């Protein structure tokens, strides 16, 4: 099982700060595509992704028990 963490406006779109899904063996890109099918408003093309607190790329493969975080762009002043 994998824990998916969502931050800022992303958690408002899915109405939760995390989900738990079995994603082992899938790429980050595949996971984003699955999430986009279920939550069409998620702007996943513009988010940073991290696996176990390290930045990840779309072709990185998720392993059992990995924690995946989706971090939207941050602006400030």
Short mmCIF file of C-alpha atoms in Angstrom, two decimals:
data_model
loop_
_atom_site.label_atom_id
_atom_site.label_comp_id
_atom_site.label_asym_id
_atom_site.label_seq_id
_atom_site.Cartn_x
_atom_site.Cartn_y
_atom_site.Cartn_z
CA UNK A 1 0.00 0.00 0.00
CA UNK A 2 1.18 3.51 -0.78
CA UNK A 3 0.28 6.79 0.85
CA UNK A 4 -0.31 9.77 -1.44
CA UNK A 5 -0.02 13.20 0.18
CA UNK A 6 -1.67 16.31 -1.23
CA UNK A 7 -0.88 19.88 -0.23
CA UNK A 8 -2.51 23.31 -0.49
CA UNK A 9 -5.33 23.50 -3.06
CA UNK A 10 -4.80 19.90 -4.16
CA UNK A 11 -6.26 18.55 -0.94
CA UNK A 12 -9.31 20.79 -1.41
CA UNK A 13 -9.95 19.21 -4.81
CA UNK A 14 -9.89 15.64 -3.47
CA UNK A 15 -11.45 16.57 -0.10
CA UNK A 16 -8.63 14.88 1.82
CA UNK A 17 -4.97 15.46 2.62
CA UNK A 18 -4.01 11.92 1.64
CA UNK A 19 -5.14 8.74 -0.10
CA UNK A 20 -3.94 5.17 0.35
CA UNK A 21 -3.67 3.09 -2.81
CA UNK A 22 -1.69 0.10 -4.05
CA UNK A 23 0.60 1.63 -6.69
CA UNK A 24 3.69 -0.59 -6.57
CA UNK A 25 5.22 -1.12 -9.99
CA UNK A 26 3.60 1.93 -11.57
CA UNK A 27 5.42 5.04 -12.73
CA UNK A 28 4.70 8.50 -11.40
CA UNK A 29 3.26 9.34 -14.81
CA UNK A 30 0.84 6.40 -14.63
CA UNK A 31 -0.28 7.42 -11.15
CA UNK A 32 -0.90 10.99 -12.30
CA UNK A 33 -2.98 9.69 -15.21
CA UNK A 34 -5.10 7.52 -12.89
CA UNK A 35 -5.65 10.41 -10.49
CA UNK A 36 -6.56 12.73 -13.36
CA UNK A 37 -9.26 10.26 -14.47
CA UNK A 38 -10.83 10.30 -11.01
CA UNK A 39 -10.20 13.98 -10.18
CA UNK A 40 -10.25 15.85 -13.48
CA UNK A 41 -9.64 19.22 -11.77
CA UNK A 42 -6.27 18.18 -10.33
CA UNK A 43 -3.54 20.29 -12.03
CA UNK A 44 -0.98 17.47 -11.89
CA UNK A 45 0.96 18.71 -14.92
CA UNK A 46 2.24 21.66 -12.85
CA UNK A 47 3.02 19.96 -9.53
CA UNK A 48 6.28 18.68 -8.12
CA UNK A 49 6.27 15.03 -7.10
CA UNK A 50 8.31 13.48 -4.32
CA UNK A 51 8.78 9.84 -3.38
CA UNK A 52 9.87 9.29 0.22
CA UNK A 53 10.74 12.99 0.56
CA UNK A 54 13.00 13.07 -2.52
CA UNK A 55 11.98 14.80 -5.73
CA UNK A 56 10.82 12.34 -8.37
CA UNK A 57 10.43 12.27 -12.14
CA UNK A 58 7.53 10.96 -14.23
CA UNK A 59 9.42 7.79 -15.17
CA UNK A 60 10.36 6.87 -11.58
CA UNK A 61 8.80 3.58 -10.46
CA UNK A 62 6.87 3.41 -7.21
CA UNK A 63 7.67 0.59 -4.83
CA UNK A 64 5.65 -1.00 -2.04
CA UNK A 65 5.21 1.31 0.98
CA UNK A 66 6.57 4.39 -0.82
CA UNK A 67 5.03 7.71 0.20
CA UNK A 68 4.25 9.95 -2.75
CA UNK A 69 3.71 13.68 -2.28
CA UNK A 70 2.20 16.09 -4.79
CA UNK A 71 3.35 19.66 -4.18
CA UNK A 72 1.77 22.54 -6.12
CA UNK A 73 3.79 25.58 -7.22
CA UNK A 74 4.32 28.12 -4.46
CA UNK A 75 4.19 31.84 -4.90
CA UNK A 76 5.05 34.45 -2.38
CA UNK A 77 5.96 38.01 -1.90
#
